Short mmCIF file of C-alpha atoms in Angstrom, two decimals:
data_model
loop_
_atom_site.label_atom_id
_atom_site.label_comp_id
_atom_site.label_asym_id
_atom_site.label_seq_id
_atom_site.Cartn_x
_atom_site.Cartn_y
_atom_site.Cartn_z
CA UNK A 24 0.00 0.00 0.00
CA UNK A 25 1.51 3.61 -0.86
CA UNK A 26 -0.14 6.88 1.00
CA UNK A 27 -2.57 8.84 -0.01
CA UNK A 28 -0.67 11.45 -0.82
CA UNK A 29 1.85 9.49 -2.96
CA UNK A 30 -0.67 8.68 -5.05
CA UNK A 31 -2.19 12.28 -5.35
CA UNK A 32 1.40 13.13 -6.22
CA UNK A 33 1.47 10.84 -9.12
CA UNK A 34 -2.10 12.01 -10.39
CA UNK A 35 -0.96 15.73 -10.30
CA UNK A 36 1.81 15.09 -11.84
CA UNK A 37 0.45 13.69 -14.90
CA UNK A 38 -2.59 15.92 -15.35
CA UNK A 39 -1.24 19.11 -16.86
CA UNK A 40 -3.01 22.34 -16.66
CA UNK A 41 -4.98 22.62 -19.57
CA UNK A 42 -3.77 25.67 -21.60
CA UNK A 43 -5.82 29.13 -21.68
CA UNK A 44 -8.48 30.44 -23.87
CA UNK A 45 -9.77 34.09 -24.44
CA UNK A 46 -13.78 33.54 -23.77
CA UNK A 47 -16.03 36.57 -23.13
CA UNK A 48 -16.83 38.22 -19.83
CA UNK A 49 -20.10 36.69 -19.53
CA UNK A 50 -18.47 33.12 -19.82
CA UNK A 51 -15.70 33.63 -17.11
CA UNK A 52 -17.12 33.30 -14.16
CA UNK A 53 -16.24 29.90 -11.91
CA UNK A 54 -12.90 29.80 -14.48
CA UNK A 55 -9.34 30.89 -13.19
CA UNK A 56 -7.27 33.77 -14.54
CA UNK A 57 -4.76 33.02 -17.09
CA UNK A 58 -3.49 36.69 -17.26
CA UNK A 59 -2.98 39.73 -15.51
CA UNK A 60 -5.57 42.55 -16.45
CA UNK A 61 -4.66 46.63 -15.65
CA UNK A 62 -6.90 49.32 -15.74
CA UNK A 63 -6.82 51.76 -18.38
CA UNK A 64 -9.85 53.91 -16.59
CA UNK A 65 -10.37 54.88 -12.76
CA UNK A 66 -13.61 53.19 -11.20
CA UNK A 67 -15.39 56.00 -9.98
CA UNK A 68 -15.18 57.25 -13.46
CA UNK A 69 -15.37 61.09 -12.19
CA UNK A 70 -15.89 62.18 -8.05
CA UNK A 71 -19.59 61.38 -6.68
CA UNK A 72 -21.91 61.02 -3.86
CA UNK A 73 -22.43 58.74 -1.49
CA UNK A 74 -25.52 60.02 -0.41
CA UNK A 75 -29.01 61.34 -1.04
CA UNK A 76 -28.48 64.98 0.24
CA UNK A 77 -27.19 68.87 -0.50
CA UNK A 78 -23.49 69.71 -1.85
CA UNK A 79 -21.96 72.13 -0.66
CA UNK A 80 -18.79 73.82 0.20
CA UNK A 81 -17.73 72.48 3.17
CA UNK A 82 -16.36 76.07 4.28
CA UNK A 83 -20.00 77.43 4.77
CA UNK A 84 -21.37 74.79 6.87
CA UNK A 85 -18.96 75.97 10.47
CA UNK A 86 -21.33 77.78 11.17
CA UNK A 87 -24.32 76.06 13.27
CA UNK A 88 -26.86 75.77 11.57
CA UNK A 89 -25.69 77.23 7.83
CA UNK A 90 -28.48 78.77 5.79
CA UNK A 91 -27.92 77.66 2.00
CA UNK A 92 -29.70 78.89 -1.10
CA UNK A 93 -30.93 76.09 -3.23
CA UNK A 94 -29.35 76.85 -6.84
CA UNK A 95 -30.29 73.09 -8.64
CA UNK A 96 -30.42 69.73 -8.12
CA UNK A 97 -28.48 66.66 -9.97
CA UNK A 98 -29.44 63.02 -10.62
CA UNK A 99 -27.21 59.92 -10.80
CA UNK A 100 -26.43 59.90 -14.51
CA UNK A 101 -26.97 63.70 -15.01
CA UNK A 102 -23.78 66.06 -16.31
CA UNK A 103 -23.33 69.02 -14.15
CA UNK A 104 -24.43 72.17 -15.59
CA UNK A 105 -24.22 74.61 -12.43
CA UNK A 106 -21.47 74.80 -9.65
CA UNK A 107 -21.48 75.92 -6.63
CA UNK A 108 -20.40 79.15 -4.80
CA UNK A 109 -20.04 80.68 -1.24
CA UNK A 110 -23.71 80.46 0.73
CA UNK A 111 -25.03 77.96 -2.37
CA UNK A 112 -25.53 74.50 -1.99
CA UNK A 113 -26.96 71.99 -4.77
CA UNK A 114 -29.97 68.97 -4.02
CA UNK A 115 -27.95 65.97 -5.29
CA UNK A 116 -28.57 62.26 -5.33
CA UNK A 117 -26.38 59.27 -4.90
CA UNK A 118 -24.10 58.42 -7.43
CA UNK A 119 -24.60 61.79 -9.05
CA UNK A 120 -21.36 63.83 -10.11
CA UNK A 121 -19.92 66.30 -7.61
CA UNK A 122 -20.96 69.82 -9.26
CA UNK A 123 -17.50 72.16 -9.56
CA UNK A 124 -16.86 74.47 -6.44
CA UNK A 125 -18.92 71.58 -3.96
CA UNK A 126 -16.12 69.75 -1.89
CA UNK A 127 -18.34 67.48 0.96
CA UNK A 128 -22.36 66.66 0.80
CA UNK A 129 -24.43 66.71 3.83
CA UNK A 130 -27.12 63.89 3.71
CA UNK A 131 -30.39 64.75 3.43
CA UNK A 132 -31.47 63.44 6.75
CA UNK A 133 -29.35 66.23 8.62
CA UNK A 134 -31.01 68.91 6.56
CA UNK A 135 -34.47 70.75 6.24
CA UNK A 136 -35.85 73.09 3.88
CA UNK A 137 -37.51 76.55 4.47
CA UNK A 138 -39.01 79.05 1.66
CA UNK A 139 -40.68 76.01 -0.56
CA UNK A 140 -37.58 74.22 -0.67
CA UNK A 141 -35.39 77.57 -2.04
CA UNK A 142 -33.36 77.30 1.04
CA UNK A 143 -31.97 74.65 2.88
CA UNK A 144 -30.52 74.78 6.94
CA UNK A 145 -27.54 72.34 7.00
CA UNK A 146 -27.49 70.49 10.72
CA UNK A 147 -23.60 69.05 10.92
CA UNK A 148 -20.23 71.20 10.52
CA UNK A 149 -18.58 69.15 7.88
CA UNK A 150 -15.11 68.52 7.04
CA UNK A 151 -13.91 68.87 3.26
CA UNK A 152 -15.04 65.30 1.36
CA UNK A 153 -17.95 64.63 3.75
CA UNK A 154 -19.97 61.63 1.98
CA UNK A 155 -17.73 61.87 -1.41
CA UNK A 156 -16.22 59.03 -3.73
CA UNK A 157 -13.20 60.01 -5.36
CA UNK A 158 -12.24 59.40 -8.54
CA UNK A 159 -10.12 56.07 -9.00
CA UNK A 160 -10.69 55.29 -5.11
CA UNK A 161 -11.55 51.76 -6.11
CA UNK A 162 -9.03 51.52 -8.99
CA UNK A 163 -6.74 54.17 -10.77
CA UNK A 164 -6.27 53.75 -14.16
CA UNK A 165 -2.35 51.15 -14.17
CA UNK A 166 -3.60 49.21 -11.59
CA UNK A 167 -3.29 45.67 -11.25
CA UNK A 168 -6.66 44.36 -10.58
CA UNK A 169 -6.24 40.82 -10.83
CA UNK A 170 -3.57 38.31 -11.54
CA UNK A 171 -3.12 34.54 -13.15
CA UNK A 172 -4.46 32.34 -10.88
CA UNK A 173 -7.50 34.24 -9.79
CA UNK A 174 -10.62 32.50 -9.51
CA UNK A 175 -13.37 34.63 -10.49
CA UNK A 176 -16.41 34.58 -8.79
CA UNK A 177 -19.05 36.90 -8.81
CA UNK A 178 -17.36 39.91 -7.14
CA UNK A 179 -14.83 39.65 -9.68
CA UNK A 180 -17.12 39.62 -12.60
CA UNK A 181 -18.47 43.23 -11.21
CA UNK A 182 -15.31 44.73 -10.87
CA UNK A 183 -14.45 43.27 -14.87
CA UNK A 184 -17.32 44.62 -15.87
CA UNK A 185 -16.70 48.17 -14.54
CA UNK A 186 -13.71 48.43 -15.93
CA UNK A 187 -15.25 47.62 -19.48
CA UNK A 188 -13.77 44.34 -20.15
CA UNK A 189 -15.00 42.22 -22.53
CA UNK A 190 -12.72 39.67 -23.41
CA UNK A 191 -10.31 37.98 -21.06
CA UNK A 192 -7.37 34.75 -21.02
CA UNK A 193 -8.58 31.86 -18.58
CA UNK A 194 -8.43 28.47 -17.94
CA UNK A 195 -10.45 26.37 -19.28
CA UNK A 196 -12.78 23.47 -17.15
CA UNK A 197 -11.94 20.33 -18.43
CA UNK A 198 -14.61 18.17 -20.16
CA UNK A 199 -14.69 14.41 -18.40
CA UNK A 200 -16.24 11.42 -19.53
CA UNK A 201 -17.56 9.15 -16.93
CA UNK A 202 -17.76 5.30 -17.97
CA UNK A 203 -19.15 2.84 -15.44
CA UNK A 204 -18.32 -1.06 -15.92
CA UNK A 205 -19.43 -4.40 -15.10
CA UNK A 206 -21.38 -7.17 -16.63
CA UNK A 207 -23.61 -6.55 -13.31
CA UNK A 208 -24.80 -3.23 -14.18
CA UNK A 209 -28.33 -2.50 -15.28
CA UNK A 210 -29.61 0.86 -16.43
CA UNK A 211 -33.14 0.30 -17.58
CA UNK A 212 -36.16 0.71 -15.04
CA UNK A 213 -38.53 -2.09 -14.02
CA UNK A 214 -37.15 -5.63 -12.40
CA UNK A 215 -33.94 -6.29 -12.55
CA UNK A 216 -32.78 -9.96 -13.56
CA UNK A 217 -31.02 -12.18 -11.06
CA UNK A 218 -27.61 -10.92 -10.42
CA UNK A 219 -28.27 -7.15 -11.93
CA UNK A 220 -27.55 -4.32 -9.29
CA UNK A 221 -28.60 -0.92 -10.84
CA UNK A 222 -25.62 1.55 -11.73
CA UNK A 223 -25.44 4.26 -8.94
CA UNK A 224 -21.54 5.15 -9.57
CA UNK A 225 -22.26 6.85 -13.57
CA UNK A 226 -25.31 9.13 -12.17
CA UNK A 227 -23.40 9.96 -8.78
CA UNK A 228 -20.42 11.19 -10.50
CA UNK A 229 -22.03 12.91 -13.72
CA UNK A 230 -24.26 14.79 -10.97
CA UNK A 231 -20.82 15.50 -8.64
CA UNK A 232 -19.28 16.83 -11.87
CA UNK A 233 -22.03 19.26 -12.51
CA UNK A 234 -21.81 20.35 -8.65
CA UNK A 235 -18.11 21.49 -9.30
CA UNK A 236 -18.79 23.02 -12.55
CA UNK A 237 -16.69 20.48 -14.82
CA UNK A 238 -18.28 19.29 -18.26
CA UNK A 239 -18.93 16.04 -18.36
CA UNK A 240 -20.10 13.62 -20.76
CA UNK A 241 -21.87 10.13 -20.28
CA UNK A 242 -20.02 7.30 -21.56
CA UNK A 243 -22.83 4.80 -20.58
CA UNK A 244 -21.81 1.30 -19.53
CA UNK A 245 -19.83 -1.25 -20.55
CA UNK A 246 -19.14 -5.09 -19.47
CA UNK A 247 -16.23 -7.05 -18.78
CA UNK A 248 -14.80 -6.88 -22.16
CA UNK A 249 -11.35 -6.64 -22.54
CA UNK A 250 -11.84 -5.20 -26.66
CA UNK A 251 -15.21 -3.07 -25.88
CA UNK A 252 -13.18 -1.34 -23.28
CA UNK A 253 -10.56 -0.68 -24.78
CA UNK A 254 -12.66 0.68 -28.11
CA UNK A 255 -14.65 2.62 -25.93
CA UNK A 256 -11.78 4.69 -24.21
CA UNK A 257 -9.99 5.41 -27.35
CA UNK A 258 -13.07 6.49 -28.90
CA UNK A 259 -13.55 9.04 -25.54
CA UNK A 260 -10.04 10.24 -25.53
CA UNK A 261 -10.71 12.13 -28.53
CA UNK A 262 -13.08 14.61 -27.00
CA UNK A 263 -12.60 14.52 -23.80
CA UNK A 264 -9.84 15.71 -21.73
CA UNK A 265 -9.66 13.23 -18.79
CA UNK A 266 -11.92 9.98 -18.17
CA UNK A 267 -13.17 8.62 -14.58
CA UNK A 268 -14.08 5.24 -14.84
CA UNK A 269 -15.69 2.84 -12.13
CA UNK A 270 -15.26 -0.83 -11.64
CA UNK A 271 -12.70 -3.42 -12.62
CA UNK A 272 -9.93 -2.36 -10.41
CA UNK A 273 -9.42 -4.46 -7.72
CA UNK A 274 -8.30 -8.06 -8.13
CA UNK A 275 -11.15 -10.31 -9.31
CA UNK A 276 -11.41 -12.65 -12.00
CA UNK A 277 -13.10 -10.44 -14.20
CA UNK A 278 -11.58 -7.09 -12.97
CA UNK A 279 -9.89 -6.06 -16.75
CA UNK A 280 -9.20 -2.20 -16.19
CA UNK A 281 -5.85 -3.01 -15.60
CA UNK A 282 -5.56 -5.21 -18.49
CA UNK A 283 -6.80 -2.49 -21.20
CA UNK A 284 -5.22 0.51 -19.17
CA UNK A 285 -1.66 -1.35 -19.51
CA UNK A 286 -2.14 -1.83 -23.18
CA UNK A 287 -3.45 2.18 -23.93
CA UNK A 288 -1.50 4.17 -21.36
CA UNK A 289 1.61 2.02 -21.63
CA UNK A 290 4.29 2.53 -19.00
CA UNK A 291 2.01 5.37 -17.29
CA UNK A 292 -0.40 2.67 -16.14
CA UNK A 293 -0.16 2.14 -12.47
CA UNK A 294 -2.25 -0.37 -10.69
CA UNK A 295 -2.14 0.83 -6.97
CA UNK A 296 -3.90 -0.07 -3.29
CA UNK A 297 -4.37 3.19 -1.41
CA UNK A 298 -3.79 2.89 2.12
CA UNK A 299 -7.26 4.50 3.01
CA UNK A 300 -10.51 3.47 3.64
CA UNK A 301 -12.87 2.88 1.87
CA UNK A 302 -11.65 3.20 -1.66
CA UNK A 303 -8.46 0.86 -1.24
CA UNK A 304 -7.64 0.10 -5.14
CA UNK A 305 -7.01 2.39 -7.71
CA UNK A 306 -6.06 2.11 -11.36
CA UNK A 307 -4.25 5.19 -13.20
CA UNK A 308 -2.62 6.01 -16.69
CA UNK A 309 -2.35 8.21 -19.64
CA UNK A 310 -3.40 6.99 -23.07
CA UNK A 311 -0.51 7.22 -25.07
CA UNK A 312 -2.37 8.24 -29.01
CA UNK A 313 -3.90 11.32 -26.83
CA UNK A 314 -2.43 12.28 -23.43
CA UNK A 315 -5.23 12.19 -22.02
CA UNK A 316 -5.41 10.77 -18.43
CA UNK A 317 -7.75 7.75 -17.46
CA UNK A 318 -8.51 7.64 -13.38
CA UNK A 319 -9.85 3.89 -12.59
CA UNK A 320 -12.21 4.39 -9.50
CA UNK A 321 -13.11 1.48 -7.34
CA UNK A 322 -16.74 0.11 -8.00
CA UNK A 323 -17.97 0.33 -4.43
CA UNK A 324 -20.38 3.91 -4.57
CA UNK A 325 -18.97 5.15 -1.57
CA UNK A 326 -15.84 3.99 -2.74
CA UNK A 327 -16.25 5.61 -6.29
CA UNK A 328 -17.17 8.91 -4.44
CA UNK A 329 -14.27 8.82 -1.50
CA UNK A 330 -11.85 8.47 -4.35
CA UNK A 331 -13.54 11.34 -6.10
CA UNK A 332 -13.10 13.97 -3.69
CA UNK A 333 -9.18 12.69 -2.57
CA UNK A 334 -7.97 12.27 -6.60
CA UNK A 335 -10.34 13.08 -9.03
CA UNK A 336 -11.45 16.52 -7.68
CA UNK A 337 -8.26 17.89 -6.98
CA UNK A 338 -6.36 16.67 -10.16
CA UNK A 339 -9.29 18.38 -12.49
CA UNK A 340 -8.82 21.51 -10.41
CA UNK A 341 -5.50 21.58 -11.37
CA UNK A 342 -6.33 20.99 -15.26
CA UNK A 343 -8.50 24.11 -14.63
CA UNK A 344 -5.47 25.80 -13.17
CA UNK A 345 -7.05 26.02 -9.42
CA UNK A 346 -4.60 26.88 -6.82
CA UNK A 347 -6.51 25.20 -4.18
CA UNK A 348 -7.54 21.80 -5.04
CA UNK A 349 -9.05 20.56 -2.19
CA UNK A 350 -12.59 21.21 -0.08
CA UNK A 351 -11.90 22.87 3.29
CA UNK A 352 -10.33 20.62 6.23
CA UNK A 353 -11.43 21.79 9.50
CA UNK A 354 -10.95 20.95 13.06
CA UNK A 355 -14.14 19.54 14.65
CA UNK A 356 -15.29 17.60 17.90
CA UNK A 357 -16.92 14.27 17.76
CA UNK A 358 -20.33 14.30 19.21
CA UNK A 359 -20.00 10.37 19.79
CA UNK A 360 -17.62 7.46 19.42
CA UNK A 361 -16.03 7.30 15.94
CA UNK A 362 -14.73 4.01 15.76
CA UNK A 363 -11.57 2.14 13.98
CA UNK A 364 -9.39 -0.41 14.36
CA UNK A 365 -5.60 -0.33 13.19
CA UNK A 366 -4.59 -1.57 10.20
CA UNK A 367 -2.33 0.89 8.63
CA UNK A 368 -4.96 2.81 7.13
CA UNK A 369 -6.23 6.33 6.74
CA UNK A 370 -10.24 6.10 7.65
CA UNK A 371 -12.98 8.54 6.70
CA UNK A 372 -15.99 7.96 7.74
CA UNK A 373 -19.33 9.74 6.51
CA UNK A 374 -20.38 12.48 8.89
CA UNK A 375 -22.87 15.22 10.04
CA UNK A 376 -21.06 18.05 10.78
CA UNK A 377 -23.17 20.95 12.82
CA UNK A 378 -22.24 23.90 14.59
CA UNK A 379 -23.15 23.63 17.95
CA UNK A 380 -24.35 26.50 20.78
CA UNK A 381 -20.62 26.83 21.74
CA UNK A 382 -19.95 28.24 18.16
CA UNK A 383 -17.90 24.50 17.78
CA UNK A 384 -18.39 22.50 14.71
CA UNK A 385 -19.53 19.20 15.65
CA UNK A 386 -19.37 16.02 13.74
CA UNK A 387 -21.84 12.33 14.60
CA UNK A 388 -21.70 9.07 11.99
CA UNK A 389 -24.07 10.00 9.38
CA UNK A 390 -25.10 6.11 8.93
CA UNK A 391 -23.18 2.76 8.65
CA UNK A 392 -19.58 2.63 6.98
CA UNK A 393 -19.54 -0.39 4.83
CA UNK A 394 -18.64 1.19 1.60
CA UNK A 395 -21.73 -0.05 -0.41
CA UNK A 396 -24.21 1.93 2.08
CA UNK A 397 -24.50 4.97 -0.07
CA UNK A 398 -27.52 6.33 1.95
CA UNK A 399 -25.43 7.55 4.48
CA UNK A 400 -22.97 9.35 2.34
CA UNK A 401 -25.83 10.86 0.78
CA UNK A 402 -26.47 11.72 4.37
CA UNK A 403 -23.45 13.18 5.14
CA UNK A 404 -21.81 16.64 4.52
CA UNK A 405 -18.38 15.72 5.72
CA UNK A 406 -15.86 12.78 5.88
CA UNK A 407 -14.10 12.77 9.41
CA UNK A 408 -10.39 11.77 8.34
CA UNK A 409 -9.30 8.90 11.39
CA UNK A 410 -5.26 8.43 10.83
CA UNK A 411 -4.05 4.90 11.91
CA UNK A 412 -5.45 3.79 15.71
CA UNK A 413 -8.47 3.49 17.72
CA UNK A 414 -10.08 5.92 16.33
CA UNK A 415 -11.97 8.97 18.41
CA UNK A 416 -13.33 8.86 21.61
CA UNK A 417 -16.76 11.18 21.97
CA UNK A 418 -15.34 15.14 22.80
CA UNK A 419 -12.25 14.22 20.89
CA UNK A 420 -10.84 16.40 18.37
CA UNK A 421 -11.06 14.77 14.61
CA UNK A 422 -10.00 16.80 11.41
CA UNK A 423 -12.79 16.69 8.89
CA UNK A 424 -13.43 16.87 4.74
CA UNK A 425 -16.39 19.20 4.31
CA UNK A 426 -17.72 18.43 1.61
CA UNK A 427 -20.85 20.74 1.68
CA UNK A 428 -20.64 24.09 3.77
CA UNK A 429 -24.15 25.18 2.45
CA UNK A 430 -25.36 21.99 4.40
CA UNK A 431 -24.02 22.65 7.60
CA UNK A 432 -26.61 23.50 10.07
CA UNK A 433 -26.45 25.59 13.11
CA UNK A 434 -27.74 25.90 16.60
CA UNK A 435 -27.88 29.74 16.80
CA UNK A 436 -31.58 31.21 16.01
CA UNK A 437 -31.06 34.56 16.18
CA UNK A 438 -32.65 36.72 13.30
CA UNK A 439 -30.22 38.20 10.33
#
């Protein structure tokens, strides 16, 4: 058995990132920078408010209680076509420009008007640039606003689109097929014949896949043939950049991946037994007509999905030029017993992790840990990681795998 991380090592290693394409703003988002963008303009575009209210020159408001003739007002998106002077002040809105001669705006809620709204009494003393955005106080035109590597969520594609870009260098996701095999598999509804178990792995994944924004594509399923196999993933390396497989790793009588892997990827293809649990055996190589990498996942689902999130996820993050491959590891506290015995091992067991009254994330067993009880991974939003031992004894600390932070409950009730 080799580590877990030895074998990460070896996947990384072989799955280059994928190189960039220019795509359009409104197809960038979720992808990862392959440039660095400058400004050419300032964002404010010209010096604004920042609040419903009166400009004025901050000068005439030391004074308590400043009387100020009303000379015009100004709307967001409006050109100013009057400044102002000593003893004037101008009704402006947020967002509108800063008229020439007005250096701070008092908000409208310390003001109030007298003589039908031709005067107005200003409330505070204010200091010069009262409740005004500069011009290029975000970003001055030469500025470095974001770098290769940066993953661009929304906030990102706000600021882009300020700036006026329309076009930009990233990543691309890569697309992955997703083959499950066995001559046990059945994918049509109604009874299924003696011996047929429905395939879970192929549905699981492709769904997984979508979660984490990668494009995949449904290679169906295929039996324990050592030529249909090997036809099929040719045929798939053409289009596809990397293909997950399920089944037909481990060391049956009928378990061929290693068999057709050896004779496409050549002296890539590595055969290996994890030392984890579940998801033990492993199959890995890179078909040598395409480069394109073929991950062999175990055929157990919670096996299939374990090896997901420890190889599969992290090596397609780094085809998509991710700097952080992994989901979140966290220190938690075990509600109850979490189990193990030693056997040189790395254990992760399917969890509920919760944030408890104390503001302490919490983890209980989600359901049974056989690796073909795929209820209680479905159950689960985290994989507590045991390392070699007895495992955890309730209040211990364990390190967990969240896997879903949206699905993480908490005790507090207290209103937003």
């Amino acid at each position: 058995m080799i580590p877990v991380a030895q074998a990460r090592e070896l996947v990384l290693s072989a799955c280059r990132t994928l190189p960039p394409t220019r795509v359009s703003l409104g197809d960038a988002s979720g992808r990862v920078l392959a440039e660095t963008l400058r400004s050419t303009v300032a964002v404010p575009p010209f010096t604004n408010s920042s609040m419903d209210g009166y400009a004025v020159q901050a000068a005439d408001t030391v004074a308590p209680l400043a009387r100020l003739r009303v000379v015009g007002s100004l709307m967001a998106g409006d050109s100013p076509t009057t400044g102002v002077s000593t003893g004037e002040s101008i009704r402006i809105m947020t967002g509108a420009p800063l008229p020439p001669g007005a250096d701070a705006v008092c908000m409208v809620e310390r003001t109030r008007v007298e003589d039908g709204g031709s005067i107005v009494i200003i409330e505070d003393s204010l200091p010069p640039g009262t409740n005004v955005r500069q011009a290029g106080s975000d970003i001055a035109p030469g500025d470095e606003v974001f770098g290769p590597g940066t993953y661009l969520g929304p906030a990102h594609m706000g600021v882009l689109a300020s700036l006026g870009v329309d076009g930009l260098l990233v990543h691309p996701f890569p697309t992955v097929g997703v083959l499950s095999t066995g001559d046990e598999l059945a994918t049509a509804a109604g009874a299924l014949s003696p011996g047929k178990i429905r395939d879970a792995n192929r549905p699981g994944l492709l769904a997984q896949l979508g979660a984490d924004g990668f494009g995949a594509v449904d290679l169906g399923t295929a039996g324990d043939d050592e030529a249909a196999l090997s036809a099929l993933l040719k045929d798939a390396a053409v289009t596809c950049d990397v293909i997950v497989t399920s089944g037909g790793v481990s060391v049956g009588d009928r378990d061929l991946m290693h068999v057709v892997l050896a004779s496409l990827c050549g002296p890539t293809m590595r055969s290996l037994q994890i030392a984890i649990r579940p998801a033990k055996p492993f199959a890995f190589g890179v078909i040598e007509a395409t480069g394109t990498p073929v991950l062999g996942l175990p055929g157990n689902p919670v096996s299939a999905l374990v090896s997901y999130e420890l190889l599969v996820r992290p090596a397609l993050r780094s085809m998509a030029g991710c700097t952080v491959l992994d989901r979140p590891r966290l220190a938690a506290v075990a509600d109850g017993d979490l189990p193990r015995r030693p056997d040189g091992k790395l254990h992760l067991l399917r969890v509920m992790a919760h944030i408890g009254a104390d503001g302490v994330l919490r983890v209980g067993l989600s359901g049974g840990q056989e690796s073909h009880l795929l209820r209680s991974m479905a159950q689960a939003n985290a994989l507590a990681l045991l390392p070699d031992g007895d495992g955890v004894t309730a209040g211990g600390p364990v390190d967990v795998l969240l896997l879903d932070a949206d699905g993480v409950p908490t005790a507090s009730t207290e209103p937003w």
